[in-house]
């Protein structure tokens, strides 16, 4: 049976390529998964205490923030950048508490659930 070895070789190559494609697709699905997102925002000093960012309010740099997933207790932390902005990327869907540590008051933490 001439050519049988080539046919088997092509079949093996096709199967290997199929599995490589499956692995690549699985990685892409996990990377672009709708089941994760980000928590982001900015921290500011509310000069007029109206709970909204207005002219005259100052964005705060190097403020420490934590997020805690309510279902698992997993904690992540980050700092605000020079524009007062922060981001927690790749956060799985769920309910989180966001903690902001206020530097002038070492034991004061502001919390919001998102």
PDB file of C-alpha atoms in Angstrom:
ATOM      1  CA  UNK A   1       0.000   0.000   0.000  1.00  0.00           C
ATOM      2  CA  UNK A   2       2.002   2.904  -1.234  1.00  0.00           C
ATOM      3  CA  UNK A   3       1.285   6.272   0.314  1.00  0.00           C
ATOM      4  CA  UNK A   4      -0.216   4.825   3.515  1.00  0.00           C
ATOM      5  CA  UNK A   5       2.603   6.326   5.623  1.00  0.00           C
ATOM      6  CA  UNK A   6       2.013   9.765   4.099  1.00  0.00           C
ATOM      7  CA  UNK A   7      -1.728   9.532   4.814  1.00  0.00           C
ATOM      8  CA  UNK A   8      -1.090   8.603   8.455  1.00  0.00           C
ATOM      9  CA  UNK A   9       1.484  11.405   8.737  1.00  0.00           C
ATOM     10  CA  UNK A  10      -1.007  13.936   7.359  1.00  0.00           C
ATOM     11  CA  UNK A  11      -3.682  12.689   9.746  1.00  0.00           C
ATOM     12  CA  UNK A  12      -1.337  13.054  12.719  1.00  0.00           C
ATOM     13  CA  UNK A  13      -0.358  16.565  11.589  1.00  0.00           C
ATOM     14  CA  UNK A  14      -4.042  17.486  11.158  1.00  0.00           C
ATOM     15  CA  UNK A  15      -4.874  16.191  14.652  1.00  0.00           C
ATOM     16  CA  UNK A  16      -1.925  18.044  16.211  1.00  0.00           C
ATOM     17  CA  UNK A  17      -2.896  21.277  14.424  1.00  0.00           C
ATOM     18  CA  UNK A  18      -6.502  20.826  15.578  1.00  0.00           C
ATOM     19  CA  UNK A  19      -5.409  20.505  19.215  1.00  0.00           C
ATOM     20  CA  UNK A  20      -3.063  23.493  18.907  1.00  0.00           C
ATOM     21  CA  UNK A  21      -6.000  25.497  17.534  1.00  0.00           C
ATOM     22  CA  UNK A  22      -8.164  24.382  20.469  1.00  0.00           C
ATOM     23  CA  UNK A  23      -5.505  25.459  22.972  1.00  0.00           C
ATOM     24  CA  UNK A  24      -5.093  28.857  21.293  1.00  0.00           C
ATOM     25  CA  UNK A  25      -8.869  29.354  21.262  1.00  0.00           C
ATOM     26  CA  UNK A  26      -9.122  28.417  24.945  1.00  0.00           C
ATOM     27  CA  UNK A  27      -6.405  30.930  25.831  1.00  0.00           C
ATOM     28  CA  UNK A  28      -8.150  33.660  23.835  1.00  0.00           C
ATOM     29  CA  UNK A  29     -11.501  32.896  25.455  1.00  0.00           C
ATOM     30  CA  UNK A  30      -9.955  33.100  28.927  1.00  0.00           C
ATOM     31  CA  UNK A  31      -8.135  36.329  28.030  1.00  0.00           C
ATOM     32  CA  UNK A  32     -11.246  38.009  26.574  1.00  0.00           C
ATOM     33  CA  UNK A  33     -13.623  36.400  29.010  1.00  0.00           C
ATOM     34  CA  UNK A  34     -16.727  38.401  29.853  1.00  0.00           C
ATOM     35  CA  UNK A  35     -16.441  36.890  33.309  1.00  0.00           C
ATOM     36  CA  UNK A  36     -13.734  39.331  34.351  1.00  0.00           C
ATOM     37  CA  UNK A  37     -13.345  43.049  34.255  1.00  0.00           C
ATOM     38  CA  UNK A  38     -11.706  45.899  36.096  1.00  0.00           C
ATOM     39  CA  UNK A  39     -12.466  48.160  39.005  1.00  0.00           C
ATOM     40  CA  UNK A  40     -11.146  51.633  38.315  1.00  0.00           C
ATOM     41  CA  UNK A  41     -11.702  55.211  39.272  1.00  0.00           C
ATOM     42  CA  UNK A  42     -10.009  58.089  41.014  1.00  0.00           C
ATOM     43  CA  UNK A  43      -9.663  59.435  44.533  1.00  0.00           C
ATOM     44  CA  UNK A  44     -10.191  63.108  45.312  1.00  0.00           C
ATOM     45  CA  UNK A  45     -10.475  65.507  48.220  1.00  0.00           C
ATOM     46  CA  UNK A  46     -14.110  66.673  48.231  1.00  0.00           C
ATOM     47  CA  UNK A  47     -13.617  70.332  49.172  1.00  0.00           C
ATOM     48  CA  UNK A  48     -17.339  71.194  49.407  1.00  0.00           C
ATOM     49  CA  UNK A  49     -18.392  67.751  50.765  1.00  0.00           C
ATOM     50  CA  UNK A  50     -21.079  67.202  48.096  1.00  0.00           C
ATOM     51  CA  UNK A  51     -19.855  63.653  47.273  1.00  0.00           C
ATOM     52  CA  UNK A  52     -19.166  64.642  43.648  1.00  0.00           C
ATOM     53  CA  UNK A  53     -16.005  65.675  41.804  1.00  0.00           C
ATOM     54  CA  UNK A  54     -16.223  69.418  41.068  1.00  0.00           C
ATOM     55  CA  UNK A  55     -13.949  72.283  40.111  1.00  0.00           C
ATOM     56  CA  UNK A  56     -11.850  73.004  43.168  1.00  0.00           C
ATOM     57  CA  UNK A  57     -11.619  69.365  44.242  1.00  0.00           C
ATOM     58  CA  UNK A  58      -8.126  67.872  44.228  1.00  0.00           C
ATOM     59  CA  UNK A  59      -7.223  64.404  42.942  1.00  0.00           C
ATOM     60  CA  UNK A  60      -4.978  62.598  45.413  1.00  0.00           C
ATOM     61  CA  UNK A  61      -1.727  60.819  44.538  1.00  0.00           C
ATOM     62  CA  UNK A  62      -0.271  57.746  46.299  1.00  0.00           C
ATOM     63  CA  UNK A  63      -3.452  56.814  48.148  1.00  0.00           C
ATOM     64  CA  UNK A  64      -3.610  53.119  49.036  1.00  0.00           C
ATOM     65  CA  UNK A  65      -6.697  51.165  47.995  1.00  0.00           C
ATOM     66  CA  UNK A  66      -7.702  47.560  48.626  1.00  0.00           C
ATOM     67  CA  UNK A  67     -10.416  45.394  47.131  1.00  0.00           C
ATOM     68  CA  UNK A  68     -11.811  42.377  48.947  1.00  0.00           C
ATOM     69  CA  UNK A  69     -13.975  39.816  47.179  1.00  0.00           C
ATOM     70  CA  UNK A  70     -16.927  39.112  49.436  1.00  0.00           C
ATOM     71  CA  UNK A  71     -17.299  35.444  48.441  1.00  0.00           C
ATOM     72  CA  UNK A  72     -13.670  34.429  48.955  1.00  0.00           C
ATOM     73  CA  UNK A  73     -12.035  37.129  51.041  1.00  0.00           C
ATOM     74  CA  UNK A  74      -9.243  37.534  48.458  1.00  0.00           C
ATOM     75  CA  UNK A  75      -7.584  40.937  48.817  1.00  0.00           C
ATOM     76  CA  UNK A  76      -5.636  43.002  46.262  1.00  0.00           C
ATOM     77  CA  UNK A  77      -4.104  46.429  46.737  1.00  0.00           C
ATOM     78  CA  UNK A  78      -2.834  49.307  44.614  1.00  0.00           C
ATOM     79  CA  UNK A  79      -1.902  52.994  44.814  1.00  0.00           C
ATOM     80  CA  UNK A  80      -3.337  55.957  42.959  1.00  0.00           C
ATOM     81  CA  UNK A  81      -1.123  57.480  40.266  1.00  0.00           C
ATOM     82  CA  UNK A  82      -0.158  61.153  39.883  1.00  0.00           C
ATOM     83  CA  UNK A  83      -3.702  61.913  38.602  1.00  0.00           C
ATOM     84  CA  UNK A  84      -5.368  60.174  41.533  1.00  0.00           C
ATOM     85  CA  UNK A  85      -6.419  57.283  39.280  1.00  0.00           C
ATOM     86  CA  UNK A  86      -6.389  53.601  40.201  1.00  0.00           C
ATOM     87  CA  UNK A  87      -7.196  50.334  38.446  1.00  0.00           C
ATOM     88  CA  UNK A  88      -7.593  46.719  39.534  1.00  0.00           C
ATOM     89  CA  UNK A  89      -7.383  44.814  36.199  1.00  0.00           C
ATOM     90  CA  UNK A  90      -8.550  41.249  35.538  1.00  0.00           C
ATOM     91  CA  UNK A  91     -11.030  41.140  38.404  1.00  0.00           C
ATOM     92  CA  UNK A  92     -13.427  38.144  38.253  1.00  0.00           C
ATOM     93  CA  UNK A  93     -17.137  39.018  38.366  1.00  0.00           C
ATOM     94  CA  UNK A  94     -18.501  39.236  41.867  1.00  0.00           C
ATOM     95  CA  UNK A  95     -19.196  41.616  44.700  1.00  0.00           C
ATOM     96  CA  UNK A  96     -16.234  43.532  46.111  1.00  0.00           C
ATOM     97  CA  UNK A  97     -15.610  45.971  48.896  1.00  0.00           C
ATOM     98  CA  UNK A  98     -13.265  48.826  47.999  1.00  0.00           C
ATOM     99  CA  UNK A  99     -11.251  50.213  50.890  1.00  0.00           C
ATOM    100  CA  UNK A 100      -9.451  53.554  50.785  1.00  0.00           C
ATOM    101  CA  UNK A 101      -6.841  54.141  53.459  1.00  0.00           C
ATOM    102  CA  UNK A 102      -6.751  57.776  54.507  1.00  0.00           C
ATOM    103  CA  UNK A 103      -3.092  58.652  55.195  1.00  0.00           C
ATOM    104  CA  UNK A 104      -3.655  61.415  57.765  1.00  0.00           C
ATOM    105  CA  UNK A 105      -5.729  59.007  59.840  1.00  0.00           C
ATOM    106  CA  UNK A 106      -3.776  55.719  59.966  1.00  0.00           C
ATOM    107  CA  UNK A 107      -6.742  53.701  61.255  1.00  0.00           C
ATOM    108  CA  UNK A 108      -9.470  55.297  59.123  1.00  0.00           C
ATOM    109  CA  UNK A 109     -10.662  53.331  56.133  1.00  0.00           C
ATOM    110  CA  UNK A 110     -13.483  54.358  53.811  1.00  0.00           C
ATOM    111  CA  UNK A 111     -15.424  51.453  52.296  1.00  0.00           C
ATOM    112  CA  UNK A 112     -17.806  51.042  49.352  1.00  0.00           C
ATOM    113  CA  UNK A 113     -19.263  47.834  47.894  1.00  0.00           C
ATOM    114  CA  UNK A 114     -19.184  47.464  44.092  1.00  0.00           C
TER     115      UNK A 114
END
